[in-house]
Structures are given as C-alpha cells and as structure tokens.
Coordinates of C-alpha atoms and ligand atoms in Angstrom, one line a residue:
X1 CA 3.7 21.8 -26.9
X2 CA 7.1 20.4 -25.2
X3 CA 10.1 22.1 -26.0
X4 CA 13.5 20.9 -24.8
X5 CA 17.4 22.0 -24.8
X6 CA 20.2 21.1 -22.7
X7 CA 22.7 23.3 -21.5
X8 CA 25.5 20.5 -21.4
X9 CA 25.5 16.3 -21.0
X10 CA 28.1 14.6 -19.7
X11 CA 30.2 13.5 -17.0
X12 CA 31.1 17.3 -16.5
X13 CA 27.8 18.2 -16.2
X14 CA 24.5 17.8 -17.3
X15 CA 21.2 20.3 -17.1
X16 CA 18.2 20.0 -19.4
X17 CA 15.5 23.0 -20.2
X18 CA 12.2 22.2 -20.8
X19 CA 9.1 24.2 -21.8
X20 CA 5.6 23.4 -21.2
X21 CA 2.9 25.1 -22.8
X22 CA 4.4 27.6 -24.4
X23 CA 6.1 31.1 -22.9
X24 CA 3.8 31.5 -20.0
X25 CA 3.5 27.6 -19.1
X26 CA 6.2 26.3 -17.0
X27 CA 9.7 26.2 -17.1
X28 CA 11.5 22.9 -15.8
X29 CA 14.9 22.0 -15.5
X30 CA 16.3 18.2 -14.5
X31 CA 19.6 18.5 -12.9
X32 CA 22.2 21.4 -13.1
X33 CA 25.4 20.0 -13.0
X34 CA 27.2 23.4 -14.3
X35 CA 28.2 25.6 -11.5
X36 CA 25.8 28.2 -11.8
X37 CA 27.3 31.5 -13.3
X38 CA 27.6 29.1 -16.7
X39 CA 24.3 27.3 -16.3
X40 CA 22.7 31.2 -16.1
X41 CA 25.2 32.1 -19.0
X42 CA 23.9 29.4 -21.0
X43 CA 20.3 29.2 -19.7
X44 CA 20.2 33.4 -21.1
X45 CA 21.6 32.2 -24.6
X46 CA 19.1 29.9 -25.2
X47 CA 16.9 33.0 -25.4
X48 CA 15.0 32.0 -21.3
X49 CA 15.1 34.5 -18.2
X50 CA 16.5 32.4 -15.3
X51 CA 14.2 34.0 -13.2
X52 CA 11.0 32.7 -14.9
X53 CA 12.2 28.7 -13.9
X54 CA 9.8 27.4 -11.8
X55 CA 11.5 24.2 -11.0
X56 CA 14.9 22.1 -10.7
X57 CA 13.8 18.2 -10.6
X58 CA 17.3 16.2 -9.6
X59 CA 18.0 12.6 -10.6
X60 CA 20.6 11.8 -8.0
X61 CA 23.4 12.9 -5.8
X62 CA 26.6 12.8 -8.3
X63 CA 27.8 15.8 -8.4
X64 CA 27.5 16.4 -12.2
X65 CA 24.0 16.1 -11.8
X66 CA 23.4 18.2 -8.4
X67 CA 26.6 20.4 -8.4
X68 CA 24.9 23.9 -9.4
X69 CA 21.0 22.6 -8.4
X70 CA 21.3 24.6 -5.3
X71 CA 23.0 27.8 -6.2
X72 CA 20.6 28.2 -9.1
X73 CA 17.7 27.6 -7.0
X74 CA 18.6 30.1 -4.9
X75 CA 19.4 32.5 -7.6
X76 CA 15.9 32.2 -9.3
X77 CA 13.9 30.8 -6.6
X78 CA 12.8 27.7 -8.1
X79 CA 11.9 24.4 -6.2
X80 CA 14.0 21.8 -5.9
X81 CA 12.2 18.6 -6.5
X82 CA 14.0 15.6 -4.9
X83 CA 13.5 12.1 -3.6
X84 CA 14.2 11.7 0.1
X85 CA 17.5 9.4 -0.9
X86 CA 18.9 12.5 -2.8
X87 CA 18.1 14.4 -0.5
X88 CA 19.5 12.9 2.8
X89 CA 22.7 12.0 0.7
X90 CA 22.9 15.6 0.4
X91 CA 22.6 15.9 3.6
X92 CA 25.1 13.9 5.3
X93 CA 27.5 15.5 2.6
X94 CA 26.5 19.1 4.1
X95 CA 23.5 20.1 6.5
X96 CA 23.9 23.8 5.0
X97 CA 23.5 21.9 1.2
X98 CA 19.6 23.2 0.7
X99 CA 19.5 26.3 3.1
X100 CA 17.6 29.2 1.2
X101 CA 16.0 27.2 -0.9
X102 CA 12.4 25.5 -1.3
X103 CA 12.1 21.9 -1.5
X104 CA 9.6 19.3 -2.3
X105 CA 10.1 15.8 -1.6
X106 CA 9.0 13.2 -3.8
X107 CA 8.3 9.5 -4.4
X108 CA 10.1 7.8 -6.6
X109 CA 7.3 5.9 -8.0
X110 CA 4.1 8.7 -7.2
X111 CA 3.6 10.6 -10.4
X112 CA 3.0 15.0 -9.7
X113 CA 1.8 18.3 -11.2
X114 CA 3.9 21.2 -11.3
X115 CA 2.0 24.1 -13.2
X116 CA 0.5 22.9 -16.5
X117 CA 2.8 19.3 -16.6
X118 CA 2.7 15.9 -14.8
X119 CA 6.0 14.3 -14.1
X120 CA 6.8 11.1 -13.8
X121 CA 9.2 9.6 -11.5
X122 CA 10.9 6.0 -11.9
X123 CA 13.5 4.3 -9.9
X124 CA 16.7 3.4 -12.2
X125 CA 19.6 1.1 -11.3
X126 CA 22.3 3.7 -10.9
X127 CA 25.0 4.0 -7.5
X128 CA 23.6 6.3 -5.8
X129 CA 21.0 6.8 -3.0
X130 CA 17.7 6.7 -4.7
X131 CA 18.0 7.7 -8.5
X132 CA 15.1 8.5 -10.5
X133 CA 14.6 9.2 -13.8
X134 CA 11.4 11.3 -15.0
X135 CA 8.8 11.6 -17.5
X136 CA 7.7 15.1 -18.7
X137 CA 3.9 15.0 -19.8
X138 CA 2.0 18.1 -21.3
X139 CA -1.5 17.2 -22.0
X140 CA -1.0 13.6 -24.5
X141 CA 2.5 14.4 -25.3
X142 CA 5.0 13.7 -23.5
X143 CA 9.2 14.0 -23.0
X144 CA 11.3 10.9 -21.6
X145 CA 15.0 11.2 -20.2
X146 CA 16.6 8.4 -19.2
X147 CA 20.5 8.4 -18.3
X148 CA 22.6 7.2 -15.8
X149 CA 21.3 3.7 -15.5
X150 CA 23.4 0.4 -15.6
X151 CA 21.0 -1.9 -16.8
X152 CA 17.5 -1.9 -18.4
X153 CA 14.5 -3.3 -16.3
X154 CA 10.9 -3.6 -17.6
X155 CA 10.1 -1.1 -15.4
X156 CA 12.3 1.7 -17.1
X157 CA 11.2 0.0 -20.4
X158 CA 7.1 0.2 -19.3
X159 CA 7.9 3.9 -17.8
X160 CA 8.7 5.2 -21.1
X161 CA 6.6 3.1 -23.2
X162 CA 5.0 5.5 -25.8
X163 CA 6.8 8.8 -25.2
X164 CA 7.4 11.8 -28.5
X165 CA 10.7 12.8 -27.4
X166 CA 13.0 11.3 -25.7
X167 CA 16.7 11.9 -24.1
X168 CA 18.6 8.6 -23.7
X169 CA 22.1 7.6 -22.2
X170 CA 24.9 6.5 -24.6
X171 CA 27.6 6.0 -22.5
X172 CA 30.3 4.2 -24.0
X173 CA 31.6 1.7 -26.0
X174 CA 32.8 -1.1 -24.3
X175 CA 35.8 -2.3 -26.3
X176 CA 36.8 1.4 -26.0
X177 CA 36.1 1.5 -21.9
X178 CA 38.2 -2.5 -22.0
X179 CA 40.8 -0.4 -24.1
X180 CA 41.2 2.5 -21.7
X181 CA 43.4 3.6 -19.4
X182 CA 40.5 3.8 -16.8
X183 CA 41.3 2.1 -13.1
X184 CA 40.0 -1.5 -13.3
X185 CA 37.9 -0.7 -10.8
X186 CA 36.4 2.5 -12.7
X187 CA 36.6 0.4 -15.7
X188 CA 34.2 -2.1 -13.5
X189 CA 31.7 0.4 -12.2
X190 CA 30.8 1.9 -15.4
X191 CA 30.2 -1.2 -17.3
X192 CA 28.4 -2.9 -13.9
X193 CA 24.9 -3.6 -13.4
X194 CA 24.7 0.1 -11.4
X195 CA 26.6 2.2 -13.4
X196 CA 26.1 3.7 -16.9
X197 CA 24.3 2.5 -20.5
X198 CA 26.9 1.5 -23.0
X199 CA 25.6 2.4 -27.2
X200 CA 24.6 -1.4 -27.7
X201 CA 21.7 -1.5 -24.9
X202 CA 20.8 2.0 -25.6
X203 CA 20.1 0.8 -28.9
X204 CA 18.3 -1.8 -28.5
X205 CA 16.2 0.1 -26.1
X206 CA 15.6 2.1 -28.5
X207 CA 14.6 -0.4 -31.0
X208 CA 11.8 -1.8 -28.6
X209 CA 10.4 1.5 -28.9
X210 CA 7.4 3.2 -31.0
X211 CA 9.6 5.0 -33.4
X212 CA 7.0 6.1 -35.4
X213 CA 5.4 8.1 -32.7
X214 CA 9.0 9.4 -31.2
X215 CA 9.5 13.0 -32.9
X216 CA 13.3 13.4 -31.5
X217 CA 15.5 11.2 -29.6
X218 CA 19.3 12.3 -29.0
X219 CA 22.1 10.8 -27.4
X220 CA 23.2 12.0 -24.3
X221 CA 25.8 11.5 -21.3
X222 CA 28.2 10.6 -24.1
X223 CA 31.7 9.2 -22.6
X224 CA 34.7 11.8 -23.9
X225 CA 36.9 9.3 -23.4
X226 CA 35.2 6.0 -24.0
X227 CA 33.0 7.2 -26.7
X228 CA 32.3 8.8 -30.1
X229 CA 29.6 10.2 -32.3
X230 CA 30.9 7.6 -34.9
X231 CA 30.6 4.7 -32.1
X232 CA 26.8 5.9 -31.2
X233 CA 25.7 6.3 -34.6
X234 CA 27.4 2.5 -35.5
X235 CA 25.5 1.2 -32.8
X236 CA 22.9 2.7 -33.7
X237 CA 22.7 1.4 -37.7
X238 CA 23.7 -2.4 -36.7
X239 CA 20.5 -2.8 -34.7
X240 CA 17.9 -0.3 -36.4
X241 CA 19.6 -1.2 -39.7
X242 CA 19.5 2.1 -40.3
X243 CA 19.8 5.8 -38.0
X244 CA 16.5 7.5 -37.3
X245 CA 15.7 10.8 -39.1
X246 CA 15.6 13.0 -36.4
X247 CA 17.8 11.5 -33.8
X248 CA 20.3 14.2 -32.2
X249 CA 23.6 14.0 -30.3
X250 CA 24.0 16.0 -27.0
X251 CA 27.7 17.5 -26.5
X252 CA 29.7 18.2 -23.3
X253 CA 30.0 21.3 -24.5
X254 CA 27.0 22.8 -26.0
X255 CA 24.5 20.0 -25.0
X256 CA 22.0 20.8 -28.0
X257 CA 19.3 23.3 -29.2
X258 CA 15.6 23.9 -28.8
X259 CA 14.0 20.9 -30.1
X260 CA 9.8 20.9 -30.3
X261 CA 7.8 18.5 -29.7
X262 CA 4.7 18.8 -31.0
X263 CA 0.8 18.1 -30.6
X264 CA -0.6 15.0 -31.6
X265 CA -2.5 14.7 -34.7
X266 CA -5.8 14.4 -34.2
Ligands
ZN301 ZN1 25.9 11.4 -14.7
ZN302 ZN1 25.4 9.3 -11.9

C-alpha cells in the first residue's frame, strides 16, 4: 500500500508525503519548499510525527522546491537524497546549505532502495542544475510525480509508463500566461522548452497513459496567476473527452489529502 498527501503545490512551495507499507514502512517526502515551522505544522495535521520521516528526496535547486529541505532534515533527521547537480548548486549558493544533515548522493538515472520502496530517478528538462523527477515503487504498485518540466521526452513518457497514482504538473494556460502581465522574458521561460507543463501537454500526457490501471492522478504546480481549476479541468475534457473519475486538484494552499493507492488485484 502507497499512500500520498501534499502539504502544498505551487510556485510558493511544494512538499509531498508519502507512505510505504503502512505505519511502520517508510515515510518519504519529495521536496519541502515551505519553510519549516509550516511544513511541520502541516506534516502534524495530516495525522504523521515529523520525527518518524525517514527521507527528503529533492527534484532541484528552486527554491520552492529546496527552501525548507534542510531545516526539516535537521529537525527530524532524515536524509536528504539529491543528485550531485542539486547538490553543488546548493553549494555555490552557500557551503554551510547541508551542514548537520545526512546526505546521499544519487544518479539521476540509477534506480535505489530506501526501507521497504525503490525510487526511481529520471532526468526532466527543467532550468536548473540536474532535475530529476522520481518514481515511488512499493512492491508492484507504484506512485509517479512529475512536475516542473518544459517539454515531454520519451524518456519521461517510458519512466512513468504503467504507474497507479500519479502527481502531474498543470502549469498554465497559455493564452492566460500571453495575457499576463508577466515580464516577456518570464512570460518566455515558463512557456520554453526548460520551463514548466502548460494544461494542454499535461493532458495529452495523460491521455497516452493506462487510465485504467491509474487509481488517482491530480493536478499539481497549478499557476495562481496563469491558471485555473476551470482551465485544467477544460483541458482536461477536450482531449479525454471526458475528466477521469478520480482525478484531484492540488492547492497552494492546502495541497490535498491522503489519497491510497492500493494493491493490485490479483
Ligand atoms: Zn516548482
Ligand atoms: Zn523549478
């Protein structure tokens, strides 16, 4: 069994708790992009003890990904899992950044064990250092995330091929990003090849996929400016014809609650 909640997606921060193998299996989160009073706050009223998180696995250097990672590491003592781009781009930032605090390097393309879970690691055109996204796998089911990306390669699509649940970037909309007040050079990076997934290409991502096998998928990294529920979900319709039962939508805010995936049928 997978469970899976996030504590908040967006551009103001993003951190997503996950749950292995039930209470005593292990306790994951990818990225912490809250500072860290709120991410313990919020990581307490999803009903979890901080102290029982055995590790932090970070996608990249930006800060609403990385901005609490090290605090709460040091809080509860979990490892940080890294690759060696995000981590020397930490680096240069501040030689202090990961003082106190275990880490383990890792390859971007080497899957590892961490308790009872492999994770998967894959490269994702994004602009930063060396972004990865993961794969969460308990046993045969397993948990995709995929956000901050510009573009979709076969790679990302093979990487997350037959996955049960599954977290996926709806950025913007892009007559709404055209529309905005945004710099033209923010407006550029965003909508370029290395910034962020726009509803259209999410969707169609999503339609590639095995839906029947995909127990939950929900929107995340939602734009507040650029974007809408009512733009994601219109995305969604015109190229699935019509919205998945049990697809979710992550808020800046609140992220979104516990969500189970479970066991295969035999
Ligand atoms: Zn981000
Ligand atoms: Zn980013």
């Amino acid at each position: 069994m997978i469970r899976f909640t996030s504590l908040g997606s967006g551009s103001e921060g993003n951190a997503l708790l996950i749950e292995a193998g039930g209470p005593h299996g292990t306790r994951l989160m990818i990225d912490c992009g809250l500072p860290v009073r709120q991410a313990l706050a919020r990581i307490e009223a999803r009903g979890v003890d901080p102290r029982g998180l055995d590790a932090i696995l970070v996608t990249h250097e930006h800060g609403d990904h990385i901005g609490g990672v090290m605090a709460l590491a040091r809080k509860t003592g979990a490892t940080v899992c890294l690759t060696r781009g995000t981590h020397a781009a930490l680096h240069t930032r501040s030689a202090e950044a990961c003082n106190g605090v275990t880490l383990r390097l890792i390859d971007s393309h080497e899957p590892f064990e961490l308790g009872c879970v492999e994770i998967r690691p894959f490269p994702v055109p994004h602009d930063a250092r060396e972004p990865v996204q993961y794969v969460v796998a308990c046993g045969a089911i397993s948990l995709g995330v995929l956000t901050d990306l510009g573009m979709l390669t076969p790679h990302v699509e093979r990487s997350l091929q037959d996955c049960d649940g599954l977290v996926l970037e709806f950025n913007h909309d892009p007559d709404l990003l055209a529309q905005s007040t945004y710099p033209h050079s923010l407006k550029l990076r965003i909508s370029g090849r290395y910034g962020h997934l726009c509803n259209r290409d999410a969707a169609s991502f999503l339609a590639g996929l095995n839906l029947d096998r995909l127990q939950h998928v929900v929107a995340a990294h939602l734009s507040q400016s650029n974007n809408s529920p009512e733009h994601v979900l219109a995305a969604v319709r015109e190229v699935l014809g019509e919205v998945p039962e049990a697809f979710y939508l992550a808020t800046q805010a609140d992220g979104f609650d516990w969500l189970t995936i479970e066991p295969l049928q035999a």
